[in-house]
Coordinates of C-alpha atoms and ligand atoms in Angstrom, one line a residue:
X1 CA -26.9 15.3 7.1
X2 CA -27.4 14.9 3.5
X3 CA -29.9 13.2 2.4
X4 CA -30.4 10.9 -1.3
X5 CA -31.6 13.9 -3.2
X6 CA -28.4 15.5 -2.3
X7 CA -26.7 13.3 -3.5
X8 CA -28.6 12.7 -6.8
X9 CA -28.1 16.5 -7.3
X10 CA -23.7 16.2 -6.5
X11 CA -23.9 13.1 -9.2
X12 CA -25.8 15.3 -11.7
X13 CA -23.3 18.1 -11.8
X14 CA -20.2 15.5 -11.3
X15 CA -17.8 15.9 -14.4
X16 CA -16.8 12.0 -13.8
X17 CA -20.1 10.7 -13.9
X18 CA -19.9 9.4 -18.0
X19 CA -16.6 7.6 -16.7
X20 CA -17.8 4.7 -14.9
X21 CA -19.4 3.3 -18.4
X22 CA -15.5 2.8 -18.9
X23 CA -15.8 -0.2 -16.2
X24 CA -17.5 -3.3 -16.5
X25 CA -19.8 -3.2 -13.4
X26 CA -22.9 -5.3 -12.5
X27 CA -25.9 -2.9 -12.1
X28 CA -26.4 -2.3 -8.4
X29 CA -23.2 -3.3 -7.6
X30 CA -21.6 -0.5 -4.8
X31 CA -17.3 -1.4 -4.9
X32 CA -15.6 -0.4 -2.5
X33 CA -12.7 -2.5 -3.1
X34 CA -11.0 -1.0 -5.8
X35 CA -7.8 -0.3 -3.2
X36 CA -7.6 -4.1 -3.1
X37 CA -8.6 -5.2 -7.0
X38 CA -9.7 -2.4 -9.2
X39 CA -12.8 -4.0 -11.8
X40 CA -12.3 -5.1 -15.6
X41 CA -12.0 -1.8 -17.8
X42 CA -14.1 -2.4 -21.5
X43 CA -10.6 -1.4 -23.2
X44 CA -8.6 -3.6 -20.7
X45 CA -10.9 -6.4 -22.2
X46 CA -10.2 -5.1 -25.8
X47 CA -6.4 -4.2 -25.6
X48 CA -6.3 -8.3 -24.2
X49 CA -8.5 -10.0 -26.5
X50 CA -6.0 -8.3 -29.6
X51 CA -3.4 -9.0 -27.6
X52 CA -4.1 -12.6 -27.9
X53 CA -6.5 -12.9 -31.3
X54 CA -4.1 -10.0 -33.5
X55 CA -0.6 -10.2 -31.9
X56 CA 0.2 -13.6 -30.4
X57 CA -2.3 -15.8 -32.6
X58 CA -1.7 -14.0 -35.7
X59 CA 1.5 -12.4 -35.4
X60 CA 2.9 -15.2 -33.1
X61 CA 6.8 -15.0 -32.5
X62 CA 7.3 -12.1 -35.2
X63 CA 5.2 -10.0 -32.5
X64 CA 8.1 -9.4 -30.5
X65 CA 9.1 -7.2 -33.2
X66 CA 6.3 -6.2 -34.9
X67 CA 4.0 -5.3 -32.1
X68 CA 6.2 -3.8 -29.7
X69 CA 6.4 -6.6 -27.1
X70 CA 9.5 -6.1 -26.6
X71 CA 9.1 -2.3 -25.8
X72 CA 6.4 -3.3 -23.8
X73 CA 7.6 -2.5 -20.0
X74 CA 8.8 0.9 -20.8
X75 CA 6.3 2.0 -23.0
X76 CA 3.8 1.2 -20.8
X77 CA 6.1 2.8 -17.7
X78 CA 6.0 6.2 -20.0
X79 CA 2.5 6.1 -19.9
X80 CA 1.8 4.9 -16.2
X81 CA 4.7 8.2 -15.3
X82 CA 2.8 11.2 -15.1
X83 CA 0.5 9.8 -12.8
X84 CA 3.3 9.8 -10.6
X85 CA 4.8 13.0 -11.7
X86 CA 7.6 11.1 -13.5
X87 CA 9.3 12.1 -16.2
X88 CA 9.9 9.8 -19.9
X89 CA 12.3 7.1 -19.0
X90 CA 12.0 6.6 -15.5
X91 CA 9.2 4.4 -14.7
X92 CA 9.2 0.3 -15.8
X93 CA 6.5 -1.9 -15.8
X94 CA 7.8 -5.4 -14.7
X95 CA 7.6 -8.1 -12.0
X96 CA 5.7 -7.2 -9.0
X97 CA 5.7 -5.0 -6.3
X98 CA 7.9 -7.0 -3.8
X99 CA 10.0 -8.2 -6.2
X100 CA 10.7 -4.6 -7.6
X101 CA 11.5 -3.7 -3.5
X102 CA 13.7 -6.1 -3.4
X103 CA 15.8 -4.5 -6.8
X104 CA 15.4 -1.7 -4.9
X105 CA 16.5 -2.5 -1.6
X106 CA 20.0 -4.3 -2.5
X107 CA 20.4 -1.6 -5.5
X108 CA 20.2 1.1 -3.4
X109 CA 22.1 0.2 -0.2
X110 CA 25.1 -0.6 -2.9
X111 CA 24.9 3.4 -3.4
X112 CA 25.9 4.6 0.1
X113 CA 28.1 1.5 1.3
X114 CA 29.7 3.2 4.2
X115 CA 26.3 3.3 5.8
X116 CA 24.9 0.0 7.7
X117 CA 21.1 -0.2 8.4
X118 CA 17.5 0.2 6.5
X119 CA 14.5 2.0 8.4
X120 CA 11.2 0.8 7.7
X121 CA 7.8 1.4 9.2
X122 CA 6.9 -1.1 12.0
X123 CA 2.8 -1.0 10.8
X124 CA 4.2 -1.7 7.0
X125 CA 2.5 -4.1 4.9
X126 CA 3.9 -7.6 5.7
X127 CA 5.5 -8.5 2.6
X128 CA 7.3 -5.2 2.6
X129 CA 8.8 -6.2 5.7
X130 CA 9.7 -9.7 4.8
X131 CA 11.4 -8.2 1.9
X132 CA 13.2 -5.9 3.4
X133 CA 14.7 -7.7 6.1
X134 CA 16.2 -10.7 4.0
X135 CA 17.6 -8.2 1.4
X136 CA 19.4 -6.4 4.4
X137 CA 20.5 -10.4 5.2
X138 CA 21.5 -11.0 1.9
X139 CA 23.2 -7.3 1.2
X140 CA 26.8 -8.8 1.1
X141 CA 27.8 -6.6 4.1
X142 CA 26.1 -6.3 8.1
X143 CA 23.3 -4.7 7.6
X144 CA 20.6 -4.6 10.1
X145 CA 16.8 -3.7 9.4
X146 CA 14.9 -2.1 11.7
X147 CA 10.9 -1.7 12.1
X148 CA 10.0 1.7 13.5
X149 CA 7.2 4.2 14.6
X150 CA 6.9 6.1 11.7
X151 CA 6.6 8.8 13.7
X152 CA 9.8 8.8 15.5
X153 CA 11.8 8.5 12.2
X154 CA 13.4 12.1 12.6
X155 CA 15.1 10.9 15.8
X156 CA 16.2 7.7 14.0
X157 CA 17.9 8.8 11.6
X158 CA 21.7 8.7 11.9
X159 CA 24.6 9.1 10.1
X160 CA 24.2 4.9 9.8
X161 CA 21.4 5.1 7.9
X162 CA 21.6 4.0 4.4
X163 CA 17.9 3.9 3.3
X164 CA 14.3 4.7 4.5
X165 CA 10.9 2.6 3.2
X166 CA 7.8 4.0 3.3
X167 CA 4.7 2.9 2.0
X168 CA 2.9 6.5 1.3
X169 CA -0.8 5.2 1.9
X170 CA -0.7 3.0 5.0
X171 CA -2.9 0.0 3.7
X172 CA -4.9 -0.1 6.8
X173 CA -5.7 3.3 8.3
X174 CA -5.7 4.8 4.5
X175 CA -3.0 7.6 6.1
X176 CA -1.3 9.6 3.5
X177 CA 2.2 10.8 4.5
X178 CA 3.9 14.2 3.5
X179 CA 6.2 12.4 0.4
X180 CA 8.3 15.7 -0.2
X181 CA 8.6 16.0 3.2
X182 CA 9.6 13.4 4.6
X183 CA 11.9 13.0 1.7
X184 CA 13.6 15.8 2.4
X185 CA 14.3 14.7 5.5
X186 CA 15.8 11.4 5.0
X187 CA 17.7 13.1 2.2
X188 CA 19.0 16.0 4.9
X189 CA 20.5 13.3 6.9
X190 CA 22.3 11.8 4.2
X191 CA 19.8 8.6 3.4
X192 CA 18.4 7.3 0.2
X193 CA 14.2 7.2 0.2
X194 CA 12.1 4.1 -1.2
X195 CA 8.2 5.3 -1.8
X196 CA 6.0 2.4 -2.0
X197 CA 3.1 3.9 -3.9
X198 CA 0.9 0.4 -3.7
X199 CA -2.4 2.4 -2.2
X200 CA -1.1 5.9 -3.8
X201 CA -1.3 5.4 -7.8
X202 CA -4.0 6.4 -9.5
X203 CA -5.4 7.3 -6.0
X204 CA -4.0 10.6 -4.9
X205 CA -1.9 13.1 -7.1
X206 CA 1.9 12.3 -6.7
X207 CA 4.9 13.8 -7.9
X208 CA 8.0 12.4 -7.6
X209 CA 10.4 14.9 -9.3
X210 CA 9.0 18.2 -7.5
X211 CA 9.5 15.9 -4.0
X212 CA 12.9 14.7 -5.6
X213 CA 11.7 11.1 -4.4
X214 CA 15.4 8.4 -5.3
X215 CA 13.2 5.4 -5.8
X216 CA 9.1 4.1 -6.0
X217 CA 7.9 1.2 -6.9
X218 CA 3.9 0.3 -6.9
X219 CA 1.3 -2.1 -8.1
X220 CA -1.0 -1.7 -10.9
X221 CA -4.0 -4.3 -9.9
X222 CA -5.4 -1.9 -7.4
X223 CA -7.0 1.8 -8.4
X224 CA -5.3 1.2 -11.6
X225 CA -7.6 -1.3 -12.6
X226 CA -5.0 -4.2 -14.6
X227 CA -6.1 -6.9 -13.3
X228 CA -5.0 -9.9 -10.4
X229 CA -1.4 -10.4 -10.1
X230 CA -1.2 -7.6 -12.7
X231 CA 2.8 -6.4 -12.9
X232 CA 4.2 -3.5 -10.4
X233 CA 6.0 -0.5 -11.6
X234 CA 9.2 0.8 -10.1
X235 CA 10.4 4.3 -10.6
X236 CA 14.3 5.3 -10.6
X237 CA 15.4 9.4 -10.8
X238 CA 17.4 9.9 -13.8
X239 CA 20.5 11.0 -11.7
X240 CA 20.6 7.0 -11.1
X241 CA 20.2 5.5 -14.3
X242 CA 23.3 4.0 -15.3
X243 CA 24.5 4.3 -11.4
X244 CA 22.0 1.7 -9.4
X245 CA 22.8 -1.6 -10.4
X246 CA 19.8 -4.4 -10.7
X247 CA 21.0 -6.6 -8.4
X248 CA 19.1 -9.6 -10.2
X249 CA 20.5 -9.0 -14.0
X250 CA 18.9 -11.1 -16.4
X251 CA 19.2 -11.6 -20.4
X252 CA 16.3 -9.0 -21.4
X253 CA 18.4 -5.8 -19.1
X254 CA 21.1 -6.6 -21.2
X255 CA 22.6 -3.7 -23.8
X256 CA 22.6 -6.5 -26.9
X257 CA 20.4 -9.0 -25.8
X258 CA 20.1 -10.9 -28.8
X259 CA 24.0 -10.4 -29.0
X260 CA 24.0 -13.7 -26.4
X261 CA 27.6 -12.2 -25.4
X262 CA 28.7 -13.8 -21.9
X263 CA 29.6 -11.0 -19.9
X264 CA 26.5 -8.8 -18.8
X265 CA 26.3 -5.1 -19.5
X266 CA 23.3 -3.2 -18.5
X267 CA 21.1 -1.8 -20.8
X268 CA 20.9 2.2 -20.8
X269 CA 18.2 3.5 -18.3
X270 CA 15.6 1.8 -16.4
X271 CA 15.4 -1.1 -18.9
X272 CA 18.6 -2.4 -16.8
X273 CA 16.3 -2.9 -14.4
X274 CA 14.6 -5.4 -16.3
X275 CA 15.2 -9.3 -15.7
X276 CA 13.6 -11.8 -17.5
X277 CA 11.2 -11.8 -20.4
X278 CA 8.0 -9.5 -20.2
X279 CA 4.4 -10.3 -19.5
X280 CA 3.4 -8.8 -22.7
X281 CA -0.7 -10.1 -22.4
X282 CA -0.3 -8.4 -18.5
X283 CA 1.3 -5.6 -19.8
X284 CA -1.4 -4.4 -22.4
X285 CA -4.0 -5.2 -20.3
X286 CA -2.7 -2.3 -18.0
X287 CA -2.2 -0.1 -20.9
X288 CA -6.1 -0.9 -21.8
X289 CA -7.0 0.0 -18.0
X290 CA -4.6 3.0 -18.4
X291 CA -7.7 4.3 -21.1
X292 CA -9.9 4.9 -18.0
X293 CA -7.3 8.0 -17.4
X294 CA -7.1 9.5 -20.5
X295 CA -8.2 13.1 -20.2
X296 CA -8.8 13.1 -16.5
X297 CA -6.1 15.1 -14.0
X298 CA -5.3 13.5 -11.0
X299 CA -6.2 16.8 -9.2
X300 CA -10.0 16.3 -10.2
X301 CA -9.9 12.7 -9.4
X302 CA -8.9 13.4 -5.9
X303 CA -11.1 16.4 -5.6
X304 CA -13.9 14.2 -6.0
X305 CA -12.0 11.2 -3.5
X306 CA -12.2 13.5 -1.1
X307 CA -15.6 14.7 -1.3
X308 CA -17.0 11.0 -1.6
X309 CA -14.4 10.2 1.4
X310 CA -16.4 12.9 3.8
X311 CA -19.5 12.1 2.8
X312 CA -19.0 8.7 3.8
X313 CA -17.6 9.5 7.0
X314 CA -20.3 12.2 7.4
X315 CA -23.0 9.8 6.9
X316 CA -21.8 7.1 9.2
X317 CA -21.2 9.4 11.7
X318 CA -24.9 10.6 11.8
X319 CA -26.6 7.5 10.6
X320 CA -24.2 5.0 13.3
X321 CA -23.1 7.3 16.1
X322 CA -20.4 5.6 18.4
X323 CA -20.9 2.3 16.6
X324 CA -17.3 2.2 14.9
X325 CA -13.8 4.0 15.5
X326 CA -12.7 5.5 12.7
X327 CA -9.2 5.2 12.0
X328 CA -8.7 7.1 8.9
X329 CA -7.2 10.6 9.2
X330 CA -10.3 13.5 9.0
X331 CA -7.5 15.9 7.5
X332 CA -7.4 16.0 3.9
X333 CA -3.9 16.2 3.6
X334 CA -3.2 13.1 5.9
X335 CA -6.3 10.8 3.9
X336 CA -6.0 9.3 0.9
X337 CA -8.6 7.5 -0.7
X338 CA -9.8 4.9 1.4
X339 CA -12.0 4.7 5.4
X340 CA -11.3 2.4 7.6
X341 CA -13.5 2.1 10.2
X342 CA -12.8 -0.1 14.0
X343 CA -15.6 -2.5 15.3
X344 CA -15.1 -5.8 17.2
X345 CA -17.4 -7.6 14.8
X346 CA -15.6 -6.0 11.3
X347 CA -14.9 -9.7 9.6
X348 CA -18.9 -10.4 9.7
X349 CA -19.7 -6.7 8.7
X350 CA -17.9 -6.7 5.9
X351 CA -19.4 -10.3 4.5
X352 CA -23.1 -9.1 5.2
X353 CA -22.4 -6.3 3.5
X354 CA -20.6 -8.6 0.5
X355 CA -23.9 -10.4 0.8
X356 CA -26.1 -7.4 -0.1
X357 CA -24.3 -6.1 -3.2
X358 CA -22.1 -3.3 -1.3
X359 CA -18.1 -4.6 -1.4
X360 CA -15.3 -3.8 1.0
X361 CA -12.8 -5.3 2.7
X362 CA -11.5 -6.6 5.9
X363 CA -8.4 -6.5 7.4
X364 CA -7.2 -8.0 10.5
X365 CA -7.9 -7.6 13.8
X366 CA -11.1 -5.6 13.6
X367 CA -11.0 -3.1 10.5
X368 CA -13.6 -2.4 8.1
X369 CA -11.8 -1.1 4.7
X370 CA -13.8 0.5 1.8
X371 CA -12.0 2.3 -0.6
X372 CA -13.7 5.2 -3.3
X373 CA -12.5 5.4 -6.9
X374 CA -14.2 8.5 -8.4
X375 CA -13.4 7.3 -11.5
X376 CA -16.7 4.7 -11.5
X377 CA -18.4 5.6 -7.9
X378 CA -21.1 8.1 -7.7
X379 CA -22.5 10.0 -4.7
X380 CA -25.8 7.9 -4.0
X381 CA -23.7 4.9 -4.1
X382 CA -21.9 6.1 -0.9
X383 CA -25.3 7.2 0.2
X384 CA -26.7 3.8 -0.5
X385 CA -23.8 1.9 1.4
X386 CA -24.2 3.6 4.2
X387 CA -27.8 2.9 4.4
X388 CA -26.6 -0.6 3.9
X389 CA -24.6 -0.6 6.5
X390 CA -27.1 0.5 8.9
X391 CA -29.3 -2.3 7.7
X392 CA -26.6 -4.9 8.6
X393 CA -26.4 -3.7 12.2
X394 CA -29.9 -3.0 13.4
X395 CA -30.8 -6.3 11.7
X396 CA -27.7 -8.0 13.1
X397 CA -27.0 -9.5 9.9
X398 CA -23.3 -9.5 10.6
X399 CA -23.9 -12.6 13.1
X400 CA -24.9 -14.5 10.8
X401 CA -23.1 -18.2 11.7
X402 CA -21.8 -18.4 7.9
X403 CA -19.3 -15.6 8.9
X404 CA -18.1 -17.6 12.1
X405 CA -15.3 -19.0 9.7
X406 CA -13.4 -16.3 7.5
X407 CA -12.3 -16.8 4.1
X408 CA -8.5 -17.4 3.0
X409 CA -8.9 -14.0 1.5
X410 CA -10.7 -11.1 3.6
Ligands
PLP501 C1 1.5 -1.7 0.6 C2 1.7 -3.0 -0.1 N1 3.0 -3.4 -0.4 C3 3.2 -4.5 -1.1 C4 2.2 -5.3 -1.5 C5 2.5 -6.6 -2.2 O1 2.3 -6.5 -3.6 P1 2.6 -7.7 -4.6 O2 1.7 -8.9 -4.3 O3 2.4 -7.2 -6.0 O4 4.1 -8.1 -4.4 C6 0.9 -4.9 -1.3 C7 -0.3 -5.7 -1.8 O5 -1.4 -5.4 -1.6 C8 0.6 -3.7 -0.6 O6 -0.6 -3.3 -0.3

């Protein structure tokens, strides 16, 4: 087992290190939660406050033209794309995750309209679900949506499949699926692929064009950093621009907007996809949080994901033996950049854990979520949490009666 030493010696000689003076962090502070909300960026804070101080209060409504507001979505979607190996012109930044699924969803099932049912995963995230199964309600045809074992999705797929929806990174075990792969094979039988990337960007390296991914859409409030309620992102391939309709048109993914005219004509490219007027002060705060990225390749951020991942996992294992299940993946090429770890008692855990400085997450029944951003966590940290965490069970600090009651948010 490692011990602190080693771990002050792997932070000494990590090339990342400098980065986490990017963040706004409170000394002592161990977060493990960037998976859920990713911490304030010092340029996030800067890019906002002229935002508001140089553009809106100064420039007010000549901004739109003078500071690029109106740009704003896919300016910001060129610079989010090659984290997701996208190319110039295929990424926007708008709305919010389910709502860009939902574009997706009825936009995509109007592209193969001799096929009659959407496959999603059956341990989704909830909202993905909900989503999907009122757009296949609402597609203007029978469509029926049906929640599957991921694993059994080669044998569902028939010739009446119309489109698959995966989330890449499954929220709660932190499994990373094969996205060329399976793309391929949706593709192979004839189907159209949605990625949700909501646990993927700015997590794991991703690229869309080499795995000829259709559509993605993703949020940028998690490892991105841009904030709560920050907008999503949704990705469309070239070879559908101009051929995927947005099914919810609005003014601003007009061709002319300021040409009021009364019939609607979609702008050229993704920027159809837009609908109503951007969140410009949302928008430049990702752009500030997009800083923390500058110069860094995905491949040595998840170099150094995976090395904090197994440490972490090493550590528990010897320091806690048999006290949790873990449910993350071991293989590297199946784990993105989050454990999850299984005990009865997870909800209290995780808030005596809150309580000493050393932040994760819980998510129903019984799982214990802590995610690792290399970008701002260091080797003793995961060293330190784990120590933590042994603290919290030998002391039994997680039966503390405040934690009898959980929190609307966990
Ligand atoms: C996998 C996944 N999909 C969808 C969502 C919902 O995102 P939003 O609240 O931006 O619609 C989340 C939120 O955490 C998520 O984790």
């Amino acid at each position: 087992m490692r011990t602190r030493d080693d771990c002050l010696e792997l932070d000494r000689r990590d090339g990342l290190a400098a980065r986490r003076d990017a963040f706004v962090l409170a000394p002592g502070l161990i977060y493990l939660d960037g998976n859920s909300l990713g911490p304030l960026t010092r340029s996030t804070r800067e890019r906002v406050v002229a935002t508001l101080d140089d553009e809106w209060a100064t420039g007010l409504v000549r901004s739109w033209n003078t500071a690029g507001w109106m740009a704003a979505p896919t300016r910001v979607g060129d610079r989010l794309a090659p984290l997701i190996g996208a190319r110039p012109g295929e990424v926007l930044v708008a709305d919010t995750l389910t709502i860009l699924l939902a574009k997706l969803i009825l936009g995509a099932l109007d592209l193969r309209p001799e096929r009659s049912v959407v496959l999603g995963d059956a341990a989704n995230f909830h909202s993905d679900l909900y989503v999907a199964e009122a757009m296949a309600r609402r597609a203007g045809r029978p469509i029926s949506f049906r929640a599957i074992d991921r694993d059994t999705l080669d044998d569902e797929l028939g010739e009446d499949v119309a489109l698959v929806m995966l989330t890449h990174v499954d929220y709660r075990t932190g499994e990373m699926l094969d996205l060329a792969g399976v793309t391929a094979r949706v593709h192979g039988a004839g189907a159209l692929m949605l990625w949700d990337f909501a646990h993927s960007t700015g997590a794991v390296p991703l690229d869309v064009t080499a795995a000829d991914v259709d559509f993605a859409a993703g949020c940028t409030y998690k490892y991105l950093n841009a904030g709560p309620g920050a907008p999503g992102f949704l990705y469309v391939r070239d070879r559908f621009q101009g051929v995927i309709e947005n099914p919810l048109p609005g003014w601003l993914g007009h061709a002319r907007p300021f040409d009021f005219e009364r019939r609607y004509e979609p702008a050229a490219g993704v920027q159809a996809f837009v609908t109503s007027s951007p969140s410009v002060i949302a928008i430049n705060a990702l752009d500030g949080a997009l800083d923390a990225f500058d110069g860094v390749t995905m491949d040595e951020i998840r170099a150094k994901s995976l090395a904090l991942t197994d440490l972490f996992i090493e550590l528990v294992e010897a320091r806690l033996p048999g006290a949790f299940t873990l449910v993350t993946p071991r293989e590297h090429v199946r784990r993105a950049s989050q454990v999850s770890l299984r005990h009865e008692e997870a909800y209290g855990i995780i808030q005596a854990l809150i309580a000493r400085g050393v932040v994760g997450d819980f998510r129903a029944p019984d799982v214990c979520r802590f995610g690792f951003t290399p970008l701002y966590l260091g080797f003793v940290d995961v060293y330190d949490a784990v120590e933590h965490l042994v603290a919290v069970l030998e002391r039994a600090e997680h039966r503390d009666a405040a934690y009898a009651t959980r929190n609307p948010v966990t």
